[in-house]
XYZ file of C-alpha atoms in Angstrom:
277
model
C -2.286 -21.168 7.499
C -2.188 -17.938 4.732
C -0.162 -17.493 1.401
C 2.297 -15.088 0.387
C 2.041 -13.199 -2.481
C 4.302 -11.455 -5.026
C 4.519 -9.043 -7.066
C 7.520 -8.559 -8.941
C 8.751 -7.634 -12.768
C 12.001 -8.290 -14.241
C 12.260 -4.815 -15.792
C 12.082 -1.421 -13.914
C 9.239 0.867 -15.044
C 7.509 -0.246 -17.637
C 5.046 -3.060 -16.474
C 3.006 -0.801 -14.046
C 3.689 -3.610 -11.142
C 2.740 -1.020 -8.019
C -0.277 -0.262 -10.021
C -1.735 -3.786 -10.663
C -0.598 -4.474 -6.858
C -2.789 -2.431 -6.280
C -5.681 -2.729 -8.001
C -5.930 -6.166 -7.119
C -5.537 -5.634 -3.615
C -8.673 -3.357 -4.187
C -10.159 -5.342 -5.669
C -9.786 -8.337 -3.280
C -10.425 -6.297 -0.085
C -13.643 -5.099 -1.331
C -14.933 -8.265 -3.298
C -13.674 -11.391 -1.237
C -13.479 -12.469 1.927
C -10.382 -13.437 2.873
C -8.395 -11.782 4.929
C -5.709 -9.760 3.705
C -2.690 -7.473 4.563
C -0.867 -5.058 2.362
C 2.809 -4.852 3.072
C 5.143 -2.399 1.293
C 8.750 -3.366 2.873
C 10.318 -0.197 1.966
C 9.711 3.725 2.832
C 9.195 4.266 -1.214
C 6.413 1.178 -1.677
C 4.835 2.636 1.766
C 4.410 6.075 0.122
C 3.015 4.762 -2.305
C 0.438 2.735 -0.711
C -0.993 6.015 1.364
C -1.440 7.948 -1.834
C -3.638 5.373 -3.102
C -5.542 4.945 -0.435
C -5.639 7.531 1.853
C -5.859 11.582 1.093
C -3.741 13.993 1.835
C -5.962 15.605 4.538
C -6.473 12.347 6.043
C -3.439 10.423 5.394
C -2.972 8.739 9.174
C 0.580 9.936 11.127
C 3.108 7.274 11.403
C 3.242 6.378 15.247
C 6.842 6.079 16.004
C 6.861 2.376 16.895
C 4.945 0.800 14.403
C 4.519 -1.086 10.918
C 7.463 -3.461 9.999
C 9.827 -1.889 12.041
C 8.322 -2.387 14.901
C 7.957 -6.002 13.794
C 11.399 -6.617 12.941
C 12.356 -5.139 16.432
C 9.860 -7.837 18.221
C 11.527 -10.806 16.678
C 15.266 -9.798 17.265
C 13.712 -10.253 20.974
C 11.627 -13.272 20.310
C 8.399 -11.267 21.163
C 6.353 -11.096 18.122
C 3.346 -13.311 18.098
C 0.621 -14.223 14.821
C -1.973 -12.353 16.929
C -0.132 -9.158 17.269
C 0.272 -8.434 14.042
C -3.314 -6.333 13.402
C -2.511 -3.898 16.103
C 1.036 -2.850 14.413
C -1.116 -2.713 10.748
C -3.726 -0.061 9.395
C -7.170 -0.990 9.047
C -8.381 -0.127 5.178
C -11.424 -2.262 5.310
C -12.697 -3.380 8.575
C -11.556 -7.303 8.542
C -10.752 -7.488 5.313
C -7.679 -5.795 4.187
C -5.228 -3.727 6.443
C -1.686 -2.217 5.375
C 1.427 -2.756 7.383
C 3.584 0.734 6.770
C 7.042 -0.043 5.373
C 10.566 0.244 6.913
C 11.823 3.882 7.926
C 15.205 2.638 7.596
C 17.491 3.484 4.759
C 17.525 0.460 2.252
C 20.876 -0.487 3.363
C 19.929 -0.752 6.611
C 16.664 -2.447 6.410
C 18.356 -4.552 3.701
C 21.051 -6.028 7.306
C 18.069 -6.733 8.647
C 15.797 -8.317 6.242
C 18.773 -10.594 5.194
C 17.948 -12.436 8.719
C 14.392 -11.541 9.670
C 12.450 -11.147 6.385
C 11.850 -15.297 6.394
C 10.719 -15.301 10.520
C 8.128 -12.337 9.894
C 6.244 -13.767 6.468
C 5.586 -16.857 8.269
C 4.015 -14.917 11.136
C 2.066 -12.684 8.800
C 1.064 -15.767 7.175
C -0.278 -17.698 10.684
C -2.200 -13.887 10.753
C -4.166 -13.532 7.561
C -4.863 -16.108 4.462
C -3.111 -13.577 2.281
C 0.127 -10.996 2.286
C 0.701 -8.977 -0.671
C 3.844 -7.504 -1.627
C 5.531 -5.244 -3.754
C 8.718 -7.364 -4.732
C 10.220 -4.342 -6.733
C 12.058 -5.214 -9.920
C 15.018 -5.851 -11.518
C 17.257 -9.354 -11.117
C 18.755 -8.241 -7.720
C 19.985 -10.546 -5.321
C 19.668 -10.380 -1.684
C 16.435 -10.090 0.680
C 14.978 -9.500 -2.861
C 15.676 -12.722 -4.370
C 14.949 -14.419 -1.191
C 11.492 -12.703 -1.238
C 10.437 -14.373 -4.849
C 12.183 -17.587 -3.288
C 10.199 -17.377 -0.079
C 6.198 -16.335 -2.490
C 3.558 -19.236 -2.281
C 2.354 -17.822 -5.449
C 4.878 -14.470 -7.776
C 2.716 -12.148 -9.841
C 5.232 -12.119 -12.917
C 4.911 -8.121 -14.045
C 5.463 -7.697 -17.872
C 5.353 -4.960 -20.187
C 3.607 -5.656 -23.865
C 6.988 -5.442 -25.482
C 8.618 -8.563 -27.363
C 12.132 -7.207 -27.064
C 12.250 -6.873 -23.596
C 9.779 -9.686 -23.627
C 12.255 -11.662 -25.334
C 14.889 -10.859 -23.207
C 13.116 -12.150 -20.163
C 11.647 -15.420 -21.566
C 15.793 -16.288 -22.610
C 16.690 -15.869 -18.891
C 16.787 -19.145 -16.296
C 14.422 -17.048 -14.182
C 11.446 -17.438 -17.013
C 11.785 -20.610 -17.181
C 12.432 -21.378 -13.247
C 8.703 -19.339 -12.552
C 6.629 -21.484 -14.814
C 7.501 -24.517 -13.765
C 6.346 -23.491 -10.303
C 3.302 -21.058 -8.873
C 3.326 -18.167 -10.910
C 1.200 -16.168 -13.023
C 1.763 -13.059 -15.915
C -0.142 -9.538 -15.504
C 1.010 -7.486 -18.832
C 0.391 -4.110 -16.880
C -0.278 -0.896 -19.002
C -1.698 -3.465 -21.178
C -2.737 -2.140 -25.516
C -6.063 -4.377 -26.160
C -6.112 -2.879 -29.665
C -2.437 -4.330 -29.992
C -2.234 -7.607 -31.801
C 0.010 -8.807 -29.284
C -2.747 -10.203 -27.633
C -2.225 -12.373 -23.979
C -3.153 -15.781 -26.261
C -0.364 -14.861 -28.900
C 2.228 -13.878 -26.267
C 1.488 -17.105 -23.958
C 1.896 -19.653 -27.159
C 5.321 -17.893 -28.499
C 7.011 -17.798 -25.440
C 5.079 -21.414 -24.300
C 4.267 -20.040 -21.071
C 2.092 -22.875 -19.234
C 0.858 -20.746 -16.482
C -1.930 -18.467 -16.601
C -1.577 -14.899 -17.934
C -3.794 -11.564 -17.829
C -3.653 -7.981 -19.233
C -4.201 -5.029 -17.305
C -5.471 -3.012 -19.301
C -3.832 1.158 -19.417
C -6.395 3.461 -16.988
C -6.322 7.206 -16.827
C -9.221 7.120 -14.404
C -7.630 4.689 -12.298
C -3.646 6.297 -12.187
C -5.468 9.252 -11.324
C -7.190 7.666 -7.969
C -4.184 6.374 -6.675
C -1.961 9.709 -6.823
C -5.339 10.944 -5.304
C -6.141 8.761 -1.969
C -9.444 7.320 -4.103
C -8.667 4.366 -4.910
C -11.456 2.613 -2.928
C -14.080 5.009 -3.872
C -12.756 4.462 -7.324
C -14.075 1.066 -7.272
C -17.355 1.854 -5.652
C -17.986 3.908 -8.537
C -16.889 0.986 -11.220
C -17.464 -1.975 -9.968
C -20.960 -1.944 -11.876
C -20.593 0.007 -14.795
C -22.114 -0.886 -18.114
C -19.678 -2.663 -20.381
C -19.697 0.220 -23.258
C -17.768 2.532 -20.711
C -14.072 3.125 -21.047
C -13.084 1.976 -17.436
C -15.150 -1.177 -17.389
C -12.342 -3.121 -19.207
C -10.300 -2.009 -16.964
C -12.368 -3.522 -14.008
C -13.290 -6.307 -15.794
C -9.108 -7.632 -15.808
C -8.110 -6.880 -12.472
C -11.040 -8.679 -11.104
C -10.041 -11.943 -13.663
C -6.519 -11.029 -12.136
C -7.824 -11.455 -8.619
C -9.812 -14.363 -9.233
C -6.568 -15.601 -10.754
C -4.523 -15.117 -7.809
C -7.522 -16.500 -5.582
C -7.108 -19.775 -7.497
C -3.409 -20.090 -7.449
C -3.599 -19.073 -3.852
C -5.825 -22.150 -3.075
C -8.219 -19.174 -1.435
C -10.838 -18.887 -3.770
C -13.764 -17.617 -1.222
C -17.367 -16.312 -2.573
C -17.635 -13.310 -3.233
C -19.718 -10.790 -0.844
C -22.585 -10.258 -3.383
C -22.288 -5.790 -3.096
C -22.484 -5.460 0.815
C -19.397 -3.764 0.309
C -18.197 -1.881 3.728
C -18.590 1.892 2.548
C -15.373 3.117 2.049
């Protein structure tokens, strides 16, 4: 049985949630032996994934009966089996990383379906993959987004390096609840020169679970805008310590390893036997 991992931030547009998710998924797909599914539930999440992994001229044409909408229809008709998920996903890295296109429905239309069918869909995905990675969005919205966080086996809470916002978050009951379950912190767009180090922030807010920085990196942000996420990782995975991108790659690797350990799926590295992009 696989695990559901949700990347979520309480603050919209502050913590680099999507870029951290994409970096972690790329690292895991290239360096770990687990079978992964990257699932963007809504169309805007799917667009971010497509832009990150496919150059515009190679972006695959979306088939009319594909992605999460097709799976939800099969669920409603009681025809969905775990082995069928791979037929509706796009393979990015053979036998390691698949992408399931998000819903083409308006957000309201998807929400109505998700209220009833999201949990059985996730249960099916867990039977087909070792890890299912999802963008849980941001903010404190209730409804299916909250159900998604509650249903997750591991929540990656993406936070900014901003004391005012952090004080607000750690005063919420949500933070106490997350600190008592399987969760870890990822400080996105992190400034390593700041006095607000991860260790200092953990002590200040009495966070008991693991926490990781993910430094701001212009090269990565450019790569995910140009369909170059996988080539970026190949170019930078063995950089000397003194080069700019080394810190970013090292920190994403640490987050990926923490995620795998938290999910109980820490498999050996491939040791350089990665597929070509």
